[in-house]
Amino acid sequence: MGTMVSSPQLFLNREVGWLKFNKRVLFQAKDERNPLLERLRFLSIFQNNLDEFFMKRVGGLQRQFYARVSTLSPDGLTAEEQLKMLRPKVLEINDDIKTLLTQNLLPKLNQHQLYMLTWNELTPSEKEWAKGFFRDKIFSVLTPMAVDPGHPFPLISNLSTSLAVSLQVPNEEDMLFARIKIPDVFPAWVRIPNTDPGLERFVSILEIIRQHLDHLFPRMQVQNVMAFRVTRNADIETDTEGVEDLLELIEEEVKQRKFAEVVRVEHGPNPDPWLLDFLMDELDLTADDVYEYPVPLEYKNLSSLVSLNLPQLKYKPWNPVTLSQLVDESANIFGIIRQSDILVHLPYESFATSVERFIVTAADDPTVVAIKMTLYRTSEESPIVHALIRAAEMGKQVVCLVELKARFDEERNIYWAQAMEKVGVHVVYGIVGLKTHAKLAMVVRRERDEFRSYVHIGTGNYHPQTAKVYTDLGLFTSRGDITSEVIEIFHYLTGRSLKTDYSHLLVAPITMKTRFLDMIKQETENARQGLPSGIIAKCNNLEEKSIIEALYEASQAGVPIQLIIRGFCCLRPGEPGLSENIKVMSIVGQFLEHSRIFYFRSGKLAELDGRFFIGSADWMTRNLLGRVEVVAPVEDKQSREKIWEALQIMLNDRRQTWDMNGSGDYILRQPQNPGEEVGCQDMLAEKARLKSLLFKKMDELKI
């Protein structure tokens, strides 16, 4: 068994799996059941995802290739083989975009009087307006940069769009190169003012600049122009050994990333050969690093249209409901948690009236002596950060672990870390070499003669904006067996605790992997002994080899395994003799599936008596061994019932769910019966709304 399971044929490629996930996102842009502007939004999400894929994954593979690293992926491929395999797949997806835009989305926009226009489609008066817009607003912001012996090739920052221009001095043969960076102070598509109600006409900022190059290069002959966009490697290697100041290191890394090595250059259709050769030469690129986008590059940024106030072309807005236990705003939230654990399910239930209330109340509560929490990502307007600052100013003991290496959020996190430090918050930057990804908040209150702790353990970030669009779970509890271990985790994060005997919480990188493997093995043993067995796991990605091997073994013993994996999954489900008892599905919809749930039947006759866990970790090597993660048991009966109901709704969904086969391909489920055309996310939102209404009605009737 052991030798068979280490075979590369038993694992699917992670990078290919990720591209297939992004194709499922792109499908949302194709799916005519979605409102039109939401389809544009999904196209934008798809583009952003692909940018990140090149920055992180392709960048990492290129570094391995150039460093001649010989490590193989679990499916047995070198970095070079993976890079060669990925390029045609990306080009194929790009072709999809051309068809989608030209034959579907743009004509549909026109039907709704929304027009994205080229210069030739503008009326004479619109061209006059564009000329004035260029002269009054754009011209002074632009910086054309020539390249010649006295002007070296300019540094081109990550994800910036530029125009490459070939010029000639009149009566001279030599061709000259100039680059114009497109400033991001303007939207990619500018709305043309008009008085017709309902009519929205846009022209791209690129198009306006293209048409006025003679103002930037007077008396020169403009031969050709080509828009291009640069993607740089975000996988920057930093030496953290012996680091005195992690803050300084990350600040430097963020600066470096803007100008790290280029991993991709994109251009639109029909590029100018001389300009393209010049660019490739200056940026030291091969043909494999160059990607032709099948439509003009301005179509990569559609945010001007997505943000239009046209509710009839968008999802019906969802207003999260307040949990029935927390409806009474005057009630003390700590008293409520003392009575019983509370489980909140975002975004169906409100982040503001649960998590935010927990922290904000703690900041203002005179009996609170300490607040400790982890911040992985947050936002400028977050009441949580302001509450921590206020609590510190009032003399409370406030500890905040800020993860500086939360990718692409480093600058924001550095800013808030420094703002909190100034007012006396104890800001900690985690453990060198490990990201802190756990979602923990703890409040310590002085109650009569004792100190009592209250904790929130979640699956998502303390971020008020993402809490509206990510599905996440959060557990509030004051149970001593859990809170005492959370105290120990904060000691581990802020001090030098080497505690290894957590008996309730699963803590990575200390005990989590072993505990998960033990529970999978226990299910395997139960199945062999004829006891009830079963595993349900919901997470973002699955690639950890020993977890996959243990799941294969469990399947062969007869354990029914259902995996809800949003992104990539390196396990092959449904393969005879290997994994016929494993089903893998992926849910992609209006909300980003982000909650992590783990269920083990544990030999119990009643399914609800099995073991339930929620937390911050995926079944990935980086989560289990390279990060600080926390997964907590859910013991409270009402909370377990809530999780079980949500899992059943997801497992039975026939609107937003894709089933994965052993080759790693996904088939979208089709509604078979009336009612099945409603997706699981809509169903969970409706259930939350009805429960809230029922509670209000009962409260009114004083039942």
XYZ file of C-alpha atoms in Angstrom:
703
model
C 0.000 0.000 0.000
C 2.704 2.516 1.063
C 4.777 2.078 -2.113
C 1.745 2.371 -4.372
C 0.532 5.562 -2.730
C 3.823 7.423 -3.258
C 3.415 6.988 -7.036
C 3.136 10.332 -8.930
C 0.151 8.964 -10.913
C -1.959 9.218 -7.767
C -1.656 12.994 -7.532
C -3.023 15.694 -9.805
C -0.986 18.773 -10.671
C -1.640 21.697 -8.366
C -1.052 24.427 -10.977
C -3.352 22.820 -13.544
C -5.953 22.367 -10.799
C -5.708 26.066 -10.003
C -6.227 27.050 -13.663
C -9.301 24.792 -13.745
C -10.628 26.598 -10.680
C -10.168 29.923 -12.474
C -12.053 28.492 -15.463
C -14.966 27.840 -13.086
C -14.770 31.515 -12.126
C -14.750 32.467 -15.813
C -17.816 30.265 -16.326
C -19.690 32.619 -13.969
C -18.992 35.384 -16.508
C -20.414 33.165 -19.264
C -23.432 31.963 -17.289
C -26.474 33.912 -18.507
C -28.340 33.045 -15.308
C -26.143 35.654 -13.593
C -26.996 39.387 -13.906
C -25.043 41.185 -16.645
C -22.815 43.464 -14.525
C -22.095 40.568 -12.151
C -20.836 38.625 -15.174
C -18.452 41.506 -15.902
C -17.376 41.422 -12.247
C -16.560 37.708 -12.501
C -14.498 38.437 -15.609
C -12.538 41.000 -13.553
C -12.083 38.492 -10.695
C -10.837 35.947 -13.247
C -8.261 38.475 -14.557
C -7.082 39.395 -11.042
C -6.769 35.711 -10.150
C -4.662 35.078 -13.250
C -2.389 38.025 -12.414
C -1.855 36.573 -8.956
C -1.202 33.122 -10.442
C 1.624 34.521 -12.580
C 3.035 36.613 -9.738
C 3.049 33.771 -7.213
C 2.999 30.403 -8.936
C 4.627 31.017 -12.346
C 7.135 33.335 -10.663
C 8.017 30.584 -8.175
C 8.379 27.935 -10.907
C 10.611 30.250 -12.957
C 12.834 30.863 -9.953
C 13.130 27.070 -9.428
C 13.957 26.589 -13.112
C 16.669 29.292 -13.212
C 18.146 28.077 -9.916
C 18.229 24.522 -11.380
C 16.235 23.179 -8.421
C 15.604 19.504 -9.148
C 12.623 18.987 -6.809
C 9.672 17.326 -8.531
C 6.018 18.174 -7.914
C 3.961 15.402 -6.228
C 2.767 14.348 -9.710
C 6.401 13.930 -10.798
C 7.091 17.040 -12.923
C 10.053 19.422 -13.001
C 9.536 23.196 -12.879
C 10.376 23.392 -16.610
C 7.814 20.693 -17.505
C 5.148 22.503 -15.512
C 5.896 25.860 -17.162
C 5.647 24.232 -20.617
C 2.356 22.591 -19.658
C 0.774 25.791 -18.292
C 1.402 28.177 -21.202
C -0.936 26.552 -23.788
C -3.649 26.262 -21.125
C -3.462 30.011 -20.403
C -3.539 30.831 -24.145
C -6.593 28.604 -24.578
C -8.427 30.398 -21.732
C -7.494 33.767 -23.299
C -9.208 32.699 -26.547
C -12.360 32.037 -24.517
C -12.336 35.676 -23.382
C -12.430 37.008 -26.954
C -15.555 35.003 -27.790
C -17.183 35.878 -24.489
C -16.612 39.634 -24.879
C -17.185 40.148 -28.599
C -20.080 37.743 -29.122
C -21.869 37.963 -25.808
C -21.025 40.566 -23.164
C -20.464 43.638 -25.361
C -23.646 43.116 -27.487
C -25.608 42.506 -24.241
C -24.223 45.749 -22.765
C -25.292 47.589 -25.921
C -28.831 46.215 -25.513
C -28.874 47.995 -22.142
C -27.513 51.223 -23.689
C -24.038 50.670 -22.251
C -21.356 51.267 -24.888
C -17.570 50.754 -24.753
C -16.419 52.706 -27.785
C -13.375 53.021 -30.006
C -12.263 56.436 -31.284
C -13.946 55.885 -34.645
C -17.285 55.212 -32.928
C -17.316 58.604 -31.179
C -19.399 61.457 -32.567
C -17.575 64.670 -33.605
C -18.748 66.424 -30.420
C -17.561 63.459 -28.276
C -14.139 63.646 -29.957
C -14.005 67.351 -29.066
C -14.866 66.510 -25.455
C -12.117 63.815 -25.387
C -9.607 66.329 -26.794
C -10.462 68.744 -23.967
C -10.291 65.937 -21.378
C -6.799 65.039 -22.628
C -5.608 68.664 -22.624
C -7.082 69.655 -19.230
C -6.677 66.476 -17.199
C -4.420 63.822 -18.718
C -1.632 65.769 -20.455
C 0.057 67.173 -17.346
C 0.042 63.807 -15.534
C 1.755 61.837 -18.316
C 5.530 61.309 -18.396
C 6.771 60.124 -21.792
C 10.169 58.455 -21.350
C 12.524 58.106 -24.264
C 15.153 55.350 -24.450
C 18.512 56.325 -25.943
C 22.179 56.394 -24.815
C 21.377 59.270 -22.438
C 18.057 57.796 -21.190
C 18.220 54.181 -19.949
C 15.217 51.888 -20.225
C 12.785 52.952 -17.473
C 11.805 50.750 -14.544
C 8.306 49.434 -15.214
C 6.299 48.665 -12.099
C 4.263 45.518 -11.520
C 0.797 45.302 -13.135
C 1.216 48.696 -14.794
C -0.101 49.297 -18.300
C 2.014 51.356 -20.694
C 2.110 52.489 -24.291
C 5.240 51.631 -26.258
C 5.767 54.142 -29.069
C 8.164 53.996 -32.027
C 9.287 57.437 -33.247
C 11.442 58.932 -35.969
C 13.039 62.312 -36.314
C 11.867 63.676 -39.703
C 14.292 62.742 -42.511
C 16.236 60.324 -40.286
C 16.155 56.528 -40.556
C 16.792 55.513 -36.944
C 13.799 54.334 -34.969
C 13.472 55.556 -31.381
C 11.592 53.930 -28.491
C 9.485 55.769 -25.904
C 7.279 54.514 -23.118
C 4.254 56.220 -21.574
C 2.953 54.830 -18.290
C -0.831 55.001 -18.064
C -1.520 56.739 -14.742
C -3.930 54.898 -12.464
C -5.444 58.149 -11.177
C -7.931 57.843 -14.057
C -10.417 55.015 -14.560
C -9.532 52.598 -17.376
C -12.821 53.556 -19.064
C -13.938 57.180 -18.901
C -17.643 57.994 -19.005
C -18.505 60.495 -21.736
C -20.883 63.135 -20.340
C -24.347 63.106 -21.941
C -27.857 64.111 -20.987
C -29.722 61.036 -22.294
C -31.212 59.154 -19.315
C -30.138 55.518 -19.257
C -27.437 55.988 -21.915
C -23.858 55.326 -20.756
C -21.045 55.775 -23.293
C -17.418 55.064 -22.369
C -14.091 55.491 -24.101
C -10.870 54.004 -22.761
C -8.123 56.173 -21.312
C -5.678 54.263 -23.545
C -7.667 55.225 -26.620
C -7.723 58.932 -25.668
C -3.925 58.955 -25.129
C -3.286 56.991 -28.359
C -5.142 59.627 -30.362
C -3.139 62.537 -28.912
C 0.441 61.288 -29.127
C 1.362 64.251 -31.364
C 0.921 66.490 -28.271
C 3.483 64.394 -26.380
C 6.027 64.156 -29.212
C 5.663 67.409 -31.173
C 7.396 67.477 -34.600
C 8.364 63.781 -34.246
C 6.877 61.157 -36.542
C 4.922 58.540 -34.577
C 5.396 55.284 -36.495
C 3.570 52.829 -34.293
C 2.067 52.352 -30.854
C 1.452 49.239 -28.772
C -0.126 48.862 -25.343
C 1.636 46.418 -23.015
C 1.328 45.299 -19.420
C 4.004 43.864 -17.156
C 3.569 41.202 -14.437
C 6.430 40.697 -11.991
C 7.362 37.888 -9.625
C 5.804 38.264 -6.150
C 7.619 35.177 -4.892
C 10.568 37.176 -3.606
C 13.099 35.256 -1.608
C 13.954 36.971 1.661
C 16.530 35.781 4.103
C 14.735 35.780 7.446
C 17.524 34.080 9.322
C 18.817 36.278 12.104
C 16.377 39.039 11.238
C 16.332 41.733 13.890
C 13.428 43.700 12.485
C 10.768 41.830 10.561
C 8.976 45.121 9.842
C 12.007 46.534 8.019
C 12.448 43.320 6.052
C 8.847 43.286 4.808
C 8.906 46.991 3.919
C 11.975 46.287 1.791
C 10.339 43.218 0.222
C 7.270 45.260 -0.804
C 9.554 47.805 -2.496
C 11.466 45.024 -4.266
C 8.316 43.350 -5.537
C 7.372 46.403 -7.613
C 10.521 45.804 -9.643
C 11.178 42.075 -9.264
C 11.928 40.039 -12.370
C 9.265 40.140 -15.081
C 7.321 36.867 -15.486
C 4.849 37.989 -18.151
C 4.322 40.747 -20.702
C 0.890 41.085 -22.270
C -0.041 42.950 -25.419
C -3.191 43.284 -27.492
C -3.870 41.871 -30.997
C -1.507 42.634 -33.918
C 1.530 43.853 -31.971
C 4.195 45.906 -33.728
C 7.165 43.520 -34.270
C 9.878 46.179 -33.766
C 8.345 47.423 -30.504
C 7.804 43.897 -29.201
C 11.389 42.852 -29.994
C 12.716 45.989 -28.309
C 10.663 45.287 -25.164
C 11.671 41.623 -25.002
C 15.303 42.578 -25.395
C 15.240 45.273 -22.690
C 13.234 43.139 -20.222
C 15.301 40.018 -20.985
C 12.287 37.908 -21.971
C 11.775 34.853 -24.166
C 8.780 34.262 -26.440
C 7.309 32.032 -23.702
C 7.006 35.051 -21.384
C 4.911 37.013 -23.903
C 1.138 36.600 -23.977
C -1.148 38.055 -26.609
C -4.453 39.177 -25.145
C -7.118 38.535 -27.787
C -8.837 41.929 -27.379
C -7.348 45.402 -26.647
C -5.702 45.526 -23.203
C -8.156 48.091 -21.837
C -10.731 45.273 -21.589
C -8.710 43.788 -18.719
C -10.115 46.490 -16.417
C -13.899 46.764 -16.425
C -14.377 48.288 -12.968
C -15.905 51.516 -14.379
C -18.858 49.507 -15.677
C -19.078 47.040 -12.794
C -19.451 49.930 -10.339
C -22.343 51.580 -12.240
C -25.415 52.123 -10.091
C -27.724 49.841 -12.085
C -29.341 47.504 -9.518
C -31.446 45.794 -12.210
C -28.202 44.404 -13.713
C -26.763 43.178 -10.392
C -27.496 40.612 -7.712
C -30.214 41.611 -5.321
C -28.292 43.126 -2.393
C -28.039 40.838 0.618
C -28.349 42.374 4.084
C -26.891 40.006 6.691
C -29.247 39.224 9.572
C -28.368 39.486 13.248
C -28.180 36.209 15.152
C -31.255 35.750 17.350
C -29.042 35.468 20.476
C -27.566 38.903 19.694
C -30.697 40.812 18.633
C -30.957 42.645 21.965
C -28.300 45.350 21.563
C -28.574 46.368 25.211
C -27.739 42.845 26.451
C -24.170 42.163 27.556
C -22.556 40.021 24.812
C -20.274 38.348 27.374
C -23.262 37.282 29.457
C -24.812 35.769 26.321
C -21.639 33.826 25.471
C -21.405 32.629 29.100
C -24.855 31.027 28.748
C -23.905 29.045 25.633
C -21.504 28.985 22.707
C -22.532 31.005 19.645
C -21.760 30.100 16.030
C -21.995 32.853 13.403
C -22.192 32.027 9.675
C -20.986 34.907 7.472
C -22.142 36.591 5.271
C -25.615 35.203 5.940
C -25.360 36.510 9.491
C -23.860 39.857 10.349
C -20.171 40.418 11.086
C -20.925 43.901 12.494
C -23.422 42.685 15.117
C -21.316 39.679 16.161
C -17.522 39.864 15.724
C -17.262 43.658 15.626
C -19.635 43.984 18.573
C -17.488 41.513 20.545
C -14.308 43.620 20.113
C -15.921 47.081 20.282
C -17.840 46.143 23.456
C -14.617 44.808 24.992
C -12.809 48.077 24.255
C -15.457 50.092 26.110
C -16.248 47.612 28.925
C -14.656 48.777 32.214
C -14.375 45.183 33.494
C -12.222 44.131 30.501
C -8.536 44.063 31.396
C -7.042 42.568 28.225
C -7.788 42.080 24.526
C -5.593 39.868 22.349
C -6.134 39.121 18.670
C -4.520 38.136 15.396
C -4.895 40.356 12.319
C -4.095 38.744 8.974
C -5.961 41.179 6.719
C -8.008 44.206 7.708
C -9.232 47.462 6.172
C -8.877 51.216 6.696
C -12.388 51.729 8.001
C -12.347 48.716 10.324
C -14.041 49.540 13.660
C -11.958 46.692 15.132
C -8.604 48.448 14.696
C -10.049 51.712 16.034
C -11.492 49.805 19.025
C -8.062 48.286 19.802
C -6.479 51.745 19.665
C -9.210 53.137 21.938
C -8.801 50.249 24.409
C -5.030 50.839 24.600
C -5.582 54.570 25.181
C -7.919 53.659 28.071
C -5.138 51.671 29.719
C -6.251 48.129 28.824
C -3.654 45.496 28.006
C -3.977 45.151 24.194
C -1.928 42.671 22.194
C -2.300 42.450 18.425
C -0.399 39.995 16.283
C -0.186 41.592 12.833
C 0.833 39.267 10.011
C 3.127 41.421 7.899
C 3.435 38.762 5.209
C -0.276 38.572 4.312
C 0.468 38.608 0.603
C -0.498 41.856 -1.217
C -1.778 43.398 2.045
C 1.652 44.090 3.533
C 1.608 47.874 3.115
C -1.808 48.264 4.747
C -0.790 45.972 7.613
C 2.458 47.909 8.177
C 0.505 51.165 8.364
C -1.956 49.835 10.955
C 0.759 48.111 12.962
C 2.619 51.403 13.322
C -0.585 53.348 14.132
C -1.400 50.866 16.921
C 2.137 50.867 18.318
C 2.035 54.658 18.694
C -0.842 54.450 21.211
C 0.578 51.608 23.266
C -0.864 48.485 21.650
C 1.639 45.633 22.017
C 2.109 44.823 18.341
C 3.800 41.501 17.616
C 4.939 40.411 14.167
C 4.704 36.692 14.731
C 7.266 33.964 14.562
C 10.129 34.315 12.083
C 9.721 31.730 9.323
C 6.004 31.081 10.031
C 3.030 33.083 8.834
C 0.350 33.541 11.468
C -2.888 32.660 9.704
C -4.976 31.678 12.766
C -8.144 33.754 13.331
C -8.267 34.364 17.075
C -9.636 37.055 19.376
C -9.605 36.827 23.164
C -11.107 39.117 25.802
C -10.225 38.823 29.502
C -12.698 40.298 32.021
C -12.449 40.788 35.762
C -15.688 39.240 37.084
C -16.050 39.554 40.860
C -12.906 37.924 42.226
C -11.805 36.035 39.137
C -10.616 36.600 35.595
C -12.709 34.986 32.859
C -11.710 34.666 29.188
C -13.962 34.810 26.127
C -12.732 33.834 22.689
C -13.708 34.005 19.034
C -12.144 31.388 16.750
C -12.902 31.879 13.071
C -12.279 30.660 9.547
C -11.934 34.158 8.037
C -10.124 37.457 8.477
C -11.268 40.275 10.762
C -12.128 42.332 7.694
C -15.513 44.107 7.505
C -15.534 44.230 3.679
C -14.649 40.607 2.921
C -17.092 39.562 5.677
C -19.866 40.672 3.291
C -18.745 38.434 0.418
C -16.802 35.501 1.962
C -18.592 32.565 3.573
C -16.990 32.022 6.978
C -17.792 30.548 10.379
C -16.899 31.923 13.793
C -17.272 30.309 17.211
C -17.695 32.390 20.393
C -17.102 30.496 23.620
C -16.078 31.004 27.252
C -15.511 27.285 27.925
C -12.417 26.923 30.064
C -10.953 23.964 28.149
C -10.864 26.069 24.950
C -9.985 29.479 26.411
C -7.093 28.087 28.457
C -5.531 26.709 25.267
C -6.089 29.983 23.380
C -4.172 31.747 26.181
C -1.315 29.278 25.591
C -1.366 29.983 21.831
C -0.981 33.711 22.443
C 1.954 32.914 24.746
C 3.417 30.844 21.883
C 2.961 33.745 19.443
C 4.245 36.541 21.660
C 6.772 34.717 23.806
C 8.769 31.531 23.542
C 6.288 28.870 24.670
C 7.152 25.409 23.376
C 3.924 23.793 24.583
C 3.082 20.740 22.479
C 0.202 19.086 24.340
C -2.899 20.901 23.112
C -5.696 18.432 23.779
C -8.727 20.338 22.448
C -7.449 22.702 19.769
C -5.591 21.531 16.674
C -2.602 23.870 16.378
C -0.278 24.052 13.363
C 2.601 23.555 12.972
C 2.607 21.718 16.328
C -0.152 19.098 16.497
C -2.609 19.722 13.677
C -1.284 17.450 10.928
C -0.805 14.516 13.313
C -4.271 14.995 14.831
C -5.946 15.117 11.408
C -4.088 11.968 10.309
C -5.050 10.221 13.570
C -8.744 11.052 13.041
C -8.666 9.847 9.413
C -6.961 6.636 10.563
C -9.594 6.193 13.286
C -12.350 6.384 10.644
C -10.436 3.783 8.612
C -10.259 1.496 11.650
C -13.962 2.043 12.443
C -14.946 1.072 8.890
C -12.831 -2.088 9.088
C -14.567 -3.019 12.344
C -18.026 -2.380 10.906
C -18.648 0.746 13.006
C -20.305 3.844 11.490
C -17.676 5.927 9.667
C -17.555 8.981 7.450
C -15.554 12.114 6.685
C -16.766 15.453 5.341
C -14.174 18.173 4.801
C -14.703 21.636 3.369
C -11.689 23.781 2.581
C -10.195 25.998 -0.105
C -7.528 23.645 -1.456
C -6.203 20.127 -0.881
C -2.654 19.053 -1.756
C -0.973 17.648 1.401
C 0.411 14.266 0.345
C 0.102 12.339 3.617
C -3.502 13.550 4.099
C -4.321 12.402 0.535
C -2.655 9.023 1.172
C -4.609 8.584 4.420
C -7.885 9.465 2.616
C -7.117 6.886 -0.112
C -6.561 4.263 2.585
C -9.800 5.250 4.341
C -11.707 4.984 1.055
C -10.322 1.501 0.456
C -11.523 0.496 3.938
C -15.028 1.666 2.972
C -15.182 5.100 4.646
C -17.595 7.393 2.734
C -15.713 10.657 2.143
C -17.198 13.893 0.809
C -14.839 16.768 0.077
C -16.043 20.291 -0.725
C -12.900 21.902 -2.163
C -13.367 25.309 -3.764
C -9.998 25.619 -5.529
C -7.481 22.967 -6.557
C -7.560 19.390 -5.353
C -4.571 17.092 -5.997
C -6.481 13.946 -4.929
C -8.099 11.781 -7.645
C -11.673 10.878 -6.574
C -13.774 7.936 -7.715
C -10.906 5.777 -9.020
C -11.675 2.022 -8.758
C -9.560 0.252 -6.146
C -8.141 3.544 -4.937
C -10.760 6.157 -4.131
C -14.192 4.937 -5.218
C -15.655 6.088 -1.880
C -14.369 9.656 -2.272
C -16.449 12.406 -3.872
C -14.985 15.858 -4.572
C -17.092 18.886 -5.391
C -16.471 22.613 -5.840
C -18.926 25.441 -5.153
C -18.491 28.736 -7.022
C -21.112 31.453 -6.666
C -21.929 35.012 -5.630
C -20.029 34.606 -2.341
C -16.493 33.251 -2.125
C -16.573 29.906 -0.291
C -13.970 30.363 2.448
C -15.111 28.428 5.542
C -13.117 25.398 6.657
C -15.190 22.609 8.243
C -14.074 19.092 9.212
C -16.437 16.321 10.278
C -15.590 12.797 11.481
C -18.346 10.259 12.229
C -16.269 8.688 15.049
C -18.203 5.420 15.205
C -21.360 7.179 16.448
C -24.799 5.853 15.486
C -26.291 9.353 15.139
C -24.479 11.480 12.558
C -24.839 14.592 14.706
C -22.875 12.894 17.497
C -19.746 12.845 15.301
C -16.894 15.323 15.773
C -17.152 18.797 14.229
C -14.274 21.253 13.770
C -13.885 24.695 12.203
C -10.775 26.809 11.737
C -8.289 28.658 9.569
C -6.395 25.804 7.885
C -6.702 24.106 4.520
C -5.324 20.615 3.962
C -2.156 22.017 2.433
C 1.507 21.603 3.381
C 1.915 25.355 3.939
C -1.062 25.474 6.344
C -0.173 22.361 8.300
C 3.596 22.876 8.517
C 4.482 26.446 7.517
C 1.897 28.566 9.320
C 0.401 29.088 12.735
C -3.172 27.814 12.327
C -5.922 26.940 14.780
C -8.839 24.539 14.270
C -11.358 24.232 17.117
C -13.899 21.559 18.083
C -17.561 22.596 18.016
C -19.218 20.950 21.030
C -22.439 22.927 21.415
C -25.458 20.964 20.081
C -27.167 23.932 18.437
C -23.941 24.958 16.652
C -23.347 21.389 15.407
C -26.902 21.218 14.050
C -26.317 24.500 12.243
C -23.090 23.241 10.634
C -24.708 19.915 9.686
C -27.669 21.666 8.044
C -25.328 23.949 6.055
C -23.218 20.960 4.931
C -26.299 19.039 3.747
C -27.551 22.056 1.763
C -24.132 22.361 0.090
C -23.733 18.639 -0.603
C -27.171 18.500 -2.260
C -26.808 21.695 -4.311
C -27.544 21.414 -8.049
C -27.039 25.042 -9.129
C -23.547 26.200 -8.095
C -21.744 22.888 -7.674
C -19.226 21.111 -9.885
C -18.322 17.424 -9.484
C -14.699 16.482 -10.037
C -13.652 13.238 -11.742
C -10.467 11.205 -11.429
C -8.794 13.128 -14.290
C -9.273 16.424 -12.479
C -12.041 17.654 -14.799
C -15.213 19.241 -13.433
C -18.810 18.730 -14.524
C -21.424 21.310 -13.535
C -24.454 19.757 -11.853
C -27.819 20.408 -13.523
C -31.131 20.974 -11.698
C -33.368 17.891 -12.102
C -36.398 18.772 -10.010
C -38.418 21.913 -9.180
C -36.645 24.099 -6.610
C -33.180 22.769 -7.471
C -32.417 25.818 -9.622
C -31.961 27.755 -6.354
C -28.280 27.603 -5.337
C -27.026 26.639 -1.896
C -25.861 30.192 -1.127
C -29.304 31.646 -1.903
C -30.863 28.857 0.133
C -28.656 29.549 3.171
C -29.365 33.294 2.887
C -33.121 32.641 2.716
C -32.975 30.268 5.708
C -31.113 32.918 7.739
C -33.690 35.549 6.737
C -36.667 33.332 7.645
C -35.131 32.382 11.027
C -34.601 36.072 11.767
C -38.214 36.920 10.812
C -39.550 34.041 12.898
C -37.557 35.199 15.929
C -38.837 38.784 15.535
C -42.430 37.524 15.264
C -42.045 35.317 18.360
C -40.468 38.216 20.230
C -43.375 40.486 19.309
C -45.845 37.856 20.504
C -43.617 37.204 23.572
C -43.681 33.464 22.908
